[in-house]
């Protein structure tokens, strides 16, 4: 079968199933695994699909409605998160007023922050504890504590944040999509993120490669409203986005 015909069949399968494995395609075409991987790589670069470990998913096919716990997320893509976090921490300048969103990647920033004159605001209890233990001045936003992500959310948190003005803010995210922007599963947490982002002069979203093409339940910002710090070049479909920085 000609290469272009294989591409057509692969995309048709993804349109029907949203995901497909290398093994399935190998059996379907009766060709080598290396050839299948080359096909998937070519289609990924063309923005036609998103190549993942063991196969591919359709562009924007990932949809999440459940927020994993902090413990569940902590062990995922650890090296990538550390690299992103280290770069993000280096962006903090003297005497800045910084918002640090709840999340494992933003939390990873704390071990790399060296600017002692900066003042931090966070809605994450664990972040506040660690910052205070390291000798940083930190303000913990008050409100309702969400158990799974250890984030403070709710109307009181939003009201508190609306009174503040941040020089820089750093956010976690569950999904990054051309269509849906930055998204997260929980409405209350999305509203806190949205409020803090709008109160920041410069906003950064910290996201490893796996977040691209995913859509979660609630959008908290459009794609152009923040700069994205990520660990490798995103899918070709995002090539027109000038606010994505590979660190």
PDB file of C-alpha atoms in Angstrom:
ATOM      1  CA  UNK A   1       0.000   0.000   0.000  1.00  0.00           C
ATOM      2  CA  UNK A   2       1.287   3.463  -0.908  1.00  0.00           C
ATOM      3  CA  UNK A   3       2.342   5.758   1.918  1.00  0.00           C
ATOM      4  CA  UNK A   4      -0.366   8.343   1.247  1.00  0.00           C
ATOM      5  CA  UNK A   5      -3.019   5.624   1.306  1.00  0.00           C
ATOM      6  CA  UNK A   6      -1.723   4.403   4.674  1.00  0.00           C
ATOM      7  CA  UNK A   7      -1.952   7.951   5.999  1.00  0.00           C
ATOM      8  CA  UNK A   8      -5.564   8.115   4.843  1.00  0.00           C
ATOM      9  CA  UNK A   9      -6.432   4.826   6.565  1.00  0.00           C
ATOM     10  CA  UNK A  10      -4.678   5.817   9.801  1.00  0.00           C
ATOM     11  CA  UNK A  11      -6.565   9.110   9.991  1.00  0.00           C
ATOM     12  CA  UNK A  12      -9.837   7.364   9.201  1.00  0.00           C
ATOM     13  CA  UNK A  13      -9.230   4.931  12.090  1.00  0.00           C
ATOM     14  CA  UNK A  14      -8.485   7.837  14.431  1.00  0.00           C
ATOM     15  CA  UNK A  15     -11.614   9.632  13.317  1.00  0.00           C
ATOM     16  CA  UNK A  16     -13.629   6.557  14.282  1.00  0.00           C
ATOM     17  CA  UNK A  17     -11.803   5.481  17.446  1.00  0.00           C
ATOM     18  CA  UNK A  18      -9.900   8.616  18.646  1.00  0.00           C
ATOM     19  CA  UNK A  19      -6.827   6.461  19.368  1.00  0.00           C
ATOM     20  CA  UNK A  20      -4.883   3.608  17.832  1.00  0.00           C
ATOM     21  CA  UNK A  21      -1.822   1.540  18.744  1.00  0.00           C
ATOM     22  CA  UNK A  22       1.270   0.663  16.746  1.00  0.00           C
ATOM     23  CA  UNK A  23       0.386  -3.030  17.159  1.00  0.00           C
ATOM     24  CA  UNK A  24      -3.081  -2.509  15.660  1.00  0.00           C
ATOM     25  CA  UNK A  25      -1.643  -0.688  12.669  1.00  0.00           C
ATOM     26  CA  UNK A  26       1.065  -3.295  12.195  1.00  0.00           C
ATOM     27  CA  UNK A  27      -1.584  -6.019  12.010  1.00  0.00           C
ATOM     28  CA  UNK A  28      -3.806  -3.904   9.762  1.00  0.00           C
ATOM     29  CA  UNK A  29      -1.127  -3.124   7.170  1.00  0.00           C
ATOM     30  CA  UNK A  30       1.154  -6.139   7.578  1.00  0.00           C
ATOM     31  CA  UNK A  31       4.258  -3.949   7.616  1.00  0.00           C
ATOM     32  CA  UNK A  32       7.117  -3.375  10.061  1.00  0.00           C
ATOM     33  CA  UNK A  33       6.780  -1.495  13.326  1.00  0.00           C
ATOM     34  CA  UNK A  34       9.493   0.949  12.269  1.00  0.00           C
ATOM     35  CA  UNK A  35       7.488   1.887   9.164  1.00  0.00           C
ATOM     36  CA  UNK A  36       4.370   2.475  11.273  1.00  0.00           C
ATOM     37  CA  UNK A  37       6.336   4.701  13.648  1.00  0.00           C
ATOM     38  CA  UNK A  38       7.704   6.712  10.723  1.00  0.00           C
ATOM     39  CA  UNK A  39       4.153   7.179   9.426  1.00  0.00           C
ATOM     40  CA  UNK A  40       2.949   8.369  12.833  1.00  0.00           C
ATOM     41  CA  UNK A  41       5.908  10.727  13.172  1.00  0.00           C
ATOM     42  CA  UNK A  42       5.194  12.254   9.759  1.00  0.00           C
ATOM     43  CA  UNK A  43       1.504  12.719  10.561  1.00  0.00           C
ATOM     44  CA  UNK A  44       2.360  14.190  13.967  1.00  0.00           C
ATOM     45  CA  UNK A  45       4.692  16.747  12.359  1.00  0.00           C
ATOM     46  CA  UNK A  46       1.938  17.612   9.901  1.00  0.00           C
ATOM     47  CA  UNK A  47      -0.455  18.257  12.780  1.00  0.00           C
ATOM     48  CA  UNK A  48      -2.814  15.488  11.672  1.00  0.00           C
ATOM     49  CA  UNK A  49      -2.534  13.488  14.915  1.00  0.00           C
ATOM     50  CA  UNK A  50      -0.678  13.446  18.216  1.00  0.00           C
ATOM     51  CA  UNK A  51       1.930  10.712  18.556  1.00  0.00           C
ATOM     52  CA  UNK A  52       2.000   9.126  22.017  1.00  0.00           C
ATOM     53  CA  UNK A  53       3.829   6.202  23.587  1.00  0.00           C
ATOM     54  CA  UNK A  54       2.745   3.046  21.747  1.00  0.00           C
ATOM     55  CA  UNK A  55       0.524   4.714  19.170  1.00  0.00           C
ATOM     56  CA  UNK A  56      -1.364   7.933  18.426  1.00  0.00           C
ATOM     57  CA  UNK A  57      -4.467   9.897  19.347  1.00  0.00           C
ATOM     58  CA  UNK A  58      -6.594  12.228  17.288  1.00  0.00           C
ATOM     59  CA  UNK A  59      -5.874  15.943  17.550  1.00  0.00           C
ATOM     60  CA  UNK A  60      -7.851  17.346  20.499  1.00  0.00           C
ATOM     61  CA  UNK A  61      -9.225  13.876  21.235  1.00  0.00           C
ATOM     62  CA  UNK A  62      -8.034  13.794  24.839  1.00  0.00           C
ATOM     63  CA  UNK A  63     -10.867  14.815  27.152  1.00  0.00           C
ATOM     64  CA  UNK A  64     -10.541  14.659  30.923  1.00  0.00           C
ATOM     65  CA  UNK A  65     -13.237  15.265  33.521  1.00  0.00           C
ATOM     66  CA  UNK A  66     -11.520  13.795  36.583  1.00  0.00           C
ATOM     67  CA  UNK A  67      -8.672  15.497  38.425  1.00  0.00           C
ATOM     68  CA  UNK A  68      -5.954  13.051  39.567  1.00  0.00           C
ATOM     69  CA  UNK A  69      -4.715  13.466  43.123  1.00  0.00           C
ATOM     70  CA  UNK A  70      -1.421  15.182  43.917  1.00  0.00           C
ATOM     71  CA  UNK A  71       0.106  11.794  44.742  1.00  0.00           C
ATOM     72  CA  UNK A  72      -1.020  10.365  41.401  1.00  0.00           C
ATOM     73  CA  UNK A  73       0.389  13.283  39.414  1.00  0.00           C
ATOM     74  CA  UNK A  74       3.660  13.569  41.324  1.00  0.00           C
ATOM     75  CA  UNK A  75       5.227  10.525  39.683  1.00  0.00           C
ATOM     76  CA  UNK A  76       4.227  11.394  36.097  1.00  0.00           C
ATOM     77  CA  UNK A  77       6.812  12.971  33.742  1.00  0.00           C
ATOM     78  CA  UNK A  78       9.077  13.868  36.663  1.00  0.00           C
ATOM     79  CA  UNK A  79      12.142  14.825  34.619  1.00  0.00           C
ATOM     80  CA  UNK A  80      10.124  16.999  32.257  1.00  0.00           C
ATOM     81  CA  UNK A  81       8.394  18.780  35.143  1.00  0.00           C
ATOM     82  CA  UNK A  82      11.717  19.432  36.873  1.00  0.00           C
ATOM     83  CA  UNK A  83      13.215  20.959  33.733  1.00  0.00           C
ATOM     84  CA  UNK A  84      10.210  23.228  33.212  1.00  0.00           C
ATOM     85  CA  UNK A  85      10.088  24.163  36.905  1.00  0.00           C
ATOM     86  CA  UNK A  86      13.785  25.042  37.028  1.00  0.00           C
ATOM     87  CA  UNK A  87      13.454  27.384  34.069  1.00  0.00           C
ATOM     88  CA  UNK A  88      10.273  28.949  35.476  1.00  0.00           C
ATOM     89  CA  UNK A  89      12.005  29.622  38.803  1.00  0.00           C
ATOM     90  CA  UNK A  90      14.827  31.429  36.987  1.00  0.00           C
ATOM     91  CA  UNK A  91      12.293  33.972  35.679  1.00  0.00           C
ATOM     92  CA  UNK A  92      11.613  35.360  39.165  1.00  0.00           C
ATOM     93  CA  UNK A  93      13.414  38.679  39.647  1.00  0.00           C
ATOM     94  CA  UNK A  94      14.208  40.633  42.834  1.00  0.00           C
ATOM     95  CA  UNK A  95      11.273  42.163  44.761  1.00  0.00           C
ATOM     96  CA  UNK A  96       8.596  40.591  42.570  1.00  0.00           C
ATOM     97  CA  UNK A  97       5.087  39.800  43.796  1.00  0.00           C
ATOM     98  CA  UNK A  98       4.482  36.284  42.497  1.00  0.00           C
ATOM     99  CA  UNK A  99       1.404  34.056  42.332  1.00  0.00           C
ATOM    100  CA  UNK A 100       2.101  30.324  42.497  1.00  0.00           C
ATOM    101  CA  UNK A 101      -0.836  28.162  41.477  1.00  0.00           C
ATOM    102  CA  UNK A 102      -1.546  24.771  43.044  1.00  0.00           C
ATOM    103  CA  UNK A 103      -0.063  21.843  41.107  1.00  0.00           C
ATOM    104  CA  UNK A 104       2.870  19.453  40.986  1.00  0.00           C
ATOM    105  CA  UNK A 105       4.931  21.346  38.405  1.00  0.00           C
ATOM    106  CA  UNK A 106       4.468  24.713  40.107  1.00  0.00           C
ATOM    107  CA  UNK A 107       5.310  22.978  43.378  1.00  0.00           C
ATOM    108  CA  UNK A 108       8.508  21.659  41.830  1.00  0.00           C
ATOM    109  CA  UNK A 109       9.569  25.282  41.257  1.00  0.00           C
ATOM    110  CA  UNK A 110      10.099  25.815  44.985  1.00  0.00           C
ATOM    111  CA  UNK A 111      13.294  23.765  45.138  1.00  0.00           C
ATOM    112  CA  UNK A 112      14.804  25.986  42.432  1.00  0.00           C
ATOM    113  CA  UNK A 113      13.689  29.452  43.607  1.00  0.00           C
ATOM    114  CA  UNK A 114      16.648  31.497  44.877  1.00  0.00           C
ATOM    115  CA  UNK A 115      15.287  35.051  44.899  1.00  0.00           C
ATOM    116  CA  UNK A 116      14.697  35.693  48.601  1.00  0.00           C
ATOM    117  CA  UNK A 117      13.404  39.241  48.127  1.00  0.00           C
ATOM    118  CA  UNK A 118      10.375  38.066  46.132  1.00  0.00           C
ATOM    119  CA  UNK A 119       7.008  37.773  47.888  1.00  0.00           C
ATOM    120  CA  UNK A 120       4.764  34.825  47.069  1.00  0.00           C
ATOM    121  CA  UNK A 121       1.011  34.279  47.086  1.00  0.00           C
ATOM    122  CA  UNK A 122      -0.415  30.776  46.637  1.00  0.00           C
ATOM    123  CA  UNK A 123      -3.658  28.849  46.920  1.00  0.00           C
ATOM    124  CA  UNK A 124      -1.794  25.619  47.722  1.00  0.00           C
ATOM    125  CA  UNK A 125      -1.301  24.721  51.371  1.00  0.00           C
ATOM    126  CA  UNK A 126       1.707  22.515  50.654  1.00  0.00           C
ATOM    127  CA  UNK A 127       3.364  25.243  48.566  1.00  0.00           C
ATOM    128  CA  UNK A 128       2.892  27.763  51.377  1.00  0.00           C
ATOM    129  CA  UNK A 129       4.392  25.400  53.949  1.00  0.00           C
ATOM    130  CA  UNK A 130       7.437  24.659  51.813  1.00  0.00           C
ATOM    131  CA  UNK A 131       8.029  28.316  50.899  1.00  0.00           C
ATOM    132  CA  UNK A 132       7.808  29.349  54.545  1.00  0.00           C
ATOM    133  CA  UNK A 133      10.182  26.563  55.572  1.00  0.00           C
ATOM    134  CA  UNK A 134      12.710  27.844  53.013  1.00  0.00           C
ATOM    135  CA  UNK A 135      12.532  31.338  54.466  1.00  0.00           C
ATOM    136  CA  UNK A 136      10.403  33.018  51.790  1.00  0.00           C
ATOM    137  CA  UNK A 137       7.681  35.532  52.603  1.00  0.00           C
ATOM    138  CA  UNK A 138       4.423  33.866  51.574  1.00  0.00           C
ATOM    139  CA  UNK A 139       0.690  34.611  51.760  1.00  0.00           C
ATOM    140  CA  UNK A 140      -1.778  31.718  51.675  1.00  0.00           C
ATOM    141  CA  UNK A 141      -5.125  32.517  50.058  1.00  0.00           C
ATOM    142  CA  UNK A 142      -8.092  31.713  52.306  1.00  0.00           C
ATOM    143  CA  UNK A 143     -11.181  29.795  51.199  1.00  0.00           C
ATOM    144  CA  UNK A 144     -12.422  26.230  50.744  1.00  0.00           C
ATOM    145  CA  UNK A 145      -9.774  23.491  50.658  1.00  0.00           C
ATOM    146  CA  UNK A 146     -10.106  20.978  47.812  1.00  0.00           C
ATOM    147  CA  UNK A 147      -8.847  17.578  48.956  1.00  0.00           C
ATOM    148  CA  UNK A 148      -7.557  15.982  45.738  1.00  0.00           C
ATOM    149  CA  UNK A 149      -5.331  18.842  44.572  1.00  0.00           C
ATOM    150  CA  UNK A 150      -4.773  20.474  47.996  1.00  0.00           C
ATOM    151  CA  UNK A 151      -5.888  23.774  46.435  1.00  0.00           C
ATOM    152  CA  UNK A 152      -7.857  26.546  48.115  1.00  0.00           C
ATOM    153  CA  UNK A 153     -10.884  27.483  45.969  1.00  0.00           C
ATOM    154  CA  UNK A 154     -14.280  29.175  46.249  1.00  0.00           C
ATOM    155  CA  UNK A 155     -15.725  32.685  46.395  1.00  0.00           C
ATOM    156  CA  UNK A 156     -13.567  33.813  49.315  1.00  0.00           C
ATOM    157  CA  UNK A 157     -10.407  32.805  47.469  1.00  0.00           C
ATOM    158  CA  UNK A 158     -11.540  34.710  44.369  1.00  0.00           C
ATOM    159  CA  UNK A 159     -12.363  37.844  46.375  1.00  0.00           C
ATOM    160  CA  UNK A 160      -8.961  37.748  48.059  1.00  0.00           C
ATOM    161  CA  UNK A 161      -7.125  37.386  44.743  1.00  0.00           C
ATOM    162  CA  UNK A 162      -9.105  40.218  43.095  1.00  0.00           C
ATOM    163  CA  UNK A 163      -7.491  42.677  45.517  1.00  0.00           C
ATOM    164  CA  UNK A 164      -3.965  41.684  44.506  1.00  0.00           C
ATOM    165  CA  UNK A 165      -1.762  42.571  41.544  1.00  0.00           C
ATOM    166  CA  UNK A 166       1.003  40.158  40.596  1.00  0.00           C
ATOM    167  CA  UNK A 167       4.137  40.927  38.602  1.00  0.00           C
ATOM    168  CA  UNK A 168       4.289  37.275  37.501  1.00  0.00           C
ATOM    169  CA  UNK A 169       2.033  34.235  37.923  1.00  0.00           C
ATOM    170  CA  UNK A 170       2.697  30.566  37.282  1.00  0.00           C
ATOM    171  CA  UNK A 171      -0.069  28.042  36.594  1.00  0.00           C
ATOM    172  CA  UNK A 172      -0.572  24.326  36.181  1.00  0.00           C
ATOM    173  CA  UNK A 173      -2.907  22.966  33.499  1.00  0.00           C
ATOM    174  CA  UNK A 174      -4.630  19.729  32.478  1.00  0.00           C
ATOM    175  CA  UNK A 175      -5.232  20.462  28.819  1.00  0.00           C
ATOM    176  CA  UNK A 176      -3.974  22.836  26.107  1.00  0.00           C
ATOM    177  CA  UNK A 177      -6.065  23.058  22.970  1.00  0.00           C
ATOM    178  CA  UNK A 178      -6.254  25.442  20.019  1.00  0.00           C
ATOM    179  CA  UNK A 179     -10.017  25.362  20.352  1.00  0.00           C
ATOM    180  CA  UNK A 180     -10.514  25.262  24.126  1.00  0.00           C
ATOM    181  CA  UNK A 181      -7.410  27.079  25.346  1.00  0.00           C
ATOM    182  CA  UNK A 182      -6.139  26.217  28.847  1.00  0.00           C
ATOM    183  CA  UNK A 183      -8.474  23.902  30.739  1.00  0.00           C
ATOM    184  CA  UNK A 184      -8.855  21.989  33.994  1.00  0.00           C
ATOM    185  CA  UNK A 185     -11.502  19.526  35.280  1.00  0.00           C
ATOM    186  CA  UNK A 186     -12.886  21.438  38.272  1.00  0.00           C
ATOM    187  CA  UNK A 187     -15.045  24.567  37.873  1.00  0.00           C
ATOM    188  CA  UNK A 188     -14.088  26.095  41.221  1.00  0.00           C
ATOM    189  CA  UNK A 189     -10.388  25.658  40.595  1.00  0.00           C
ATOM    190  CA  UNK A 190     -10.743  27.039  37.062  1.00  0.00           C
ATOM    191  CA  UNK A 191     -12.346  30.222  38.413  1.00  0.00           C
ATOM    192  CA  UNK A 192      -9.478  30.759  40.849  1.00  0.00           C
ATOM    193  CA  UNK A 193      -6.935  30.238  38.057  1.00  0.00           C
ATOM    194  CA  UNK A 194      -8.831  32.630  35.779  1.00  0.00           C
ATOM    195  CA  UNK A 195      -8.975  35.340  38.426  1.00  0.00           C
ATOM    196  CA  UNK A 196      -5.293  35.088  39.333  1.00  0.00           C
ATOM    197  CA  UNK A 197      -4.253  35.059  35.677  1.00  0.00           C
ATOM    198  CA  UNK A 198      -6.172  38.267  35.013  1.00  0.00           C
ATOM    199  CA  UNK A 199      -4.476  39.901  38.020  1.00  0.00           C
ATOM    200  CA  UNK A 200      -0.989  39.154  36.667  1.00  0.00           C
ATOM    201  CA  UNK A 201       1.141  41.408  34.499  1.00  0.00           C
ATOM    202  CA  UNK A 202       2.849  38.329  33.022  1.00  0.00           C
ATOM    203  CA  UNK A 203       1.329  34.837  33.208  1.00  0.00           C
ATOM    204  CA  UNK A 204       3.041  31.514  32.528  1.00  0.00           C
ATOM    205  CA  UNK A 205       1.446  28.103  32.100  1.00  0.00           C
ATOM    206  CA  UNK A 206       3.748  25.179  32.918  1.00  0.00           C
ATOM    207  CA  UNK A 207       2.938  22.126  30.805  1.00  0.00           C
ATOM    208  CA  UNK A 208       4.786  19.031  29.674  1.00  0.00           C
ATOM    209  CA  UNK A 209       4.214  17.740  26.137  1.00  0.00           C
ATOM    210  CA  UNK A 210       1.410  15.367  27.185  1.00  0.00           C
ATOM    211  CA  UNK A 211      -0.944  18.288  27.910  1.00  0.00           C
ATOM    212  CA  UNK A 212      -1.095  19.466  24.290  1.00  0.00           C
ATOM    213  CA  UNK A 213      -4.190  18.438  22.359  1.00  0.00           C
ATOM    214  CA  UNK A 214      -6.103  17.614  25.542  1.00  0.00           C
ATOM    215  CA  UNK A 215      -9.330  19.292  26.580  1.00  0.00           C
ATOM    216  CA  UNK A 216     -10.634  19.276  30.132  1.00  0.00           C
ATOM    217  CA  UNK A 217     -14.043  20.301  31.427  1.00  0.00           C
ATOM    218  CA  UNK A 218     -13.518  24.026  32.084  1.00  0.00           C
ATOM    219  CA  UNK A 219     -11.495  26.638  30.191  1.00  0.00           C
ATOM    220  CA  UNK A 220      -9.779  29.169  32.451  1.00  0.00           C
ATOM    221  CA  UNK A 221      -7.975  31.189  29.760  1.00  0.00           C
ATOM    222  CA  UNK A 222      -7.608  31.485  26.021  1.00  0.00           C
ATOM    223  CA  UNK A 223      -4.383  30.232  24.476  1.00  0.00           C
ATOM    224  CA  UNK A 224      -3.022  33.719  23.812  1.00  0.00           C
ATOM    225  CA  UNK A 225      -3.518  34.925  27.411  1.00  0.00           C
ATOM    226  CA  UNK A 226      -0.375  33.311  28.837  1.00  0.00           C
ATOM    227  CA  UNK A 227       3.068  32.150  27.791  1.00  0.00           C
ATOM    228  CA  UNK A 228       3.544  28.371  27.809  1.00  0.00           C
ATOM    229  CA  UNK A 229       6.703  26.780  29.195  1.00  0.00           C
ATOM    230  CA  UNK A 230       7.079  23.210  27.960  1.00  0.00           C
ATOM    231  CA  UNK A 231       9.727  20.506  27.662  1.00  0.00           C
ATOM    232  CA  UNK A 232       9.747  19.858  23.903  1.00  0.00           C
ATOM    233  CA  UNK A 233       8.358  21.093  20.623  1.00  0.00           C
ATOM    234  CA  UNK A 234       4.551  20.779  20.635  1.00  0.00           C
ATOM    235  CA  UNK A 235       2.554  19.154  17.802  1.00  0.00           C
ATOM    236  CA  UNK A 236       2.719  20.893  14.434  1.00  0.00           C
ATOM    237  CA  UNK A 237      -0.858  22.081  14.832  1.00  0.00           C
ATOM    238  CA  UNK A 238       0.498  24.568  17.430  1.00  0.00           C
ATOM    239  CA  UNK A 239       3.254  25.870  15.125  1.00  0.00           C
ATOM    240  CA  UNK A 240       1.491  29.207  14.690  1.00  0.00           C
ATOM    241  CA  UNK A 241       1.543  29.905  18.435  1.00  0.00           C
ATOM    242  CA  UNK A 242       4.390  32.298  19.209  1.00  0.00           C
ATOM    243  CA  UNK A 243       3.858  32.186  22.987  1.00  0.00           C
ATOM    244  CA  UNK A 244       5.117  28.602  23.464  1.00  0.00           C
ATOM    245  CA  UNK A 245       8.673  28.341  24.777  1.00  0.00           C
ATOM    246  CA  UNK A 246      10.556  25.043  24.817  1.00  0.00           C
ATOM    247  CA  UNK A 247      12.969  25.034  27.773  1.00  0.00           C
TER     248      UNK A 247
END
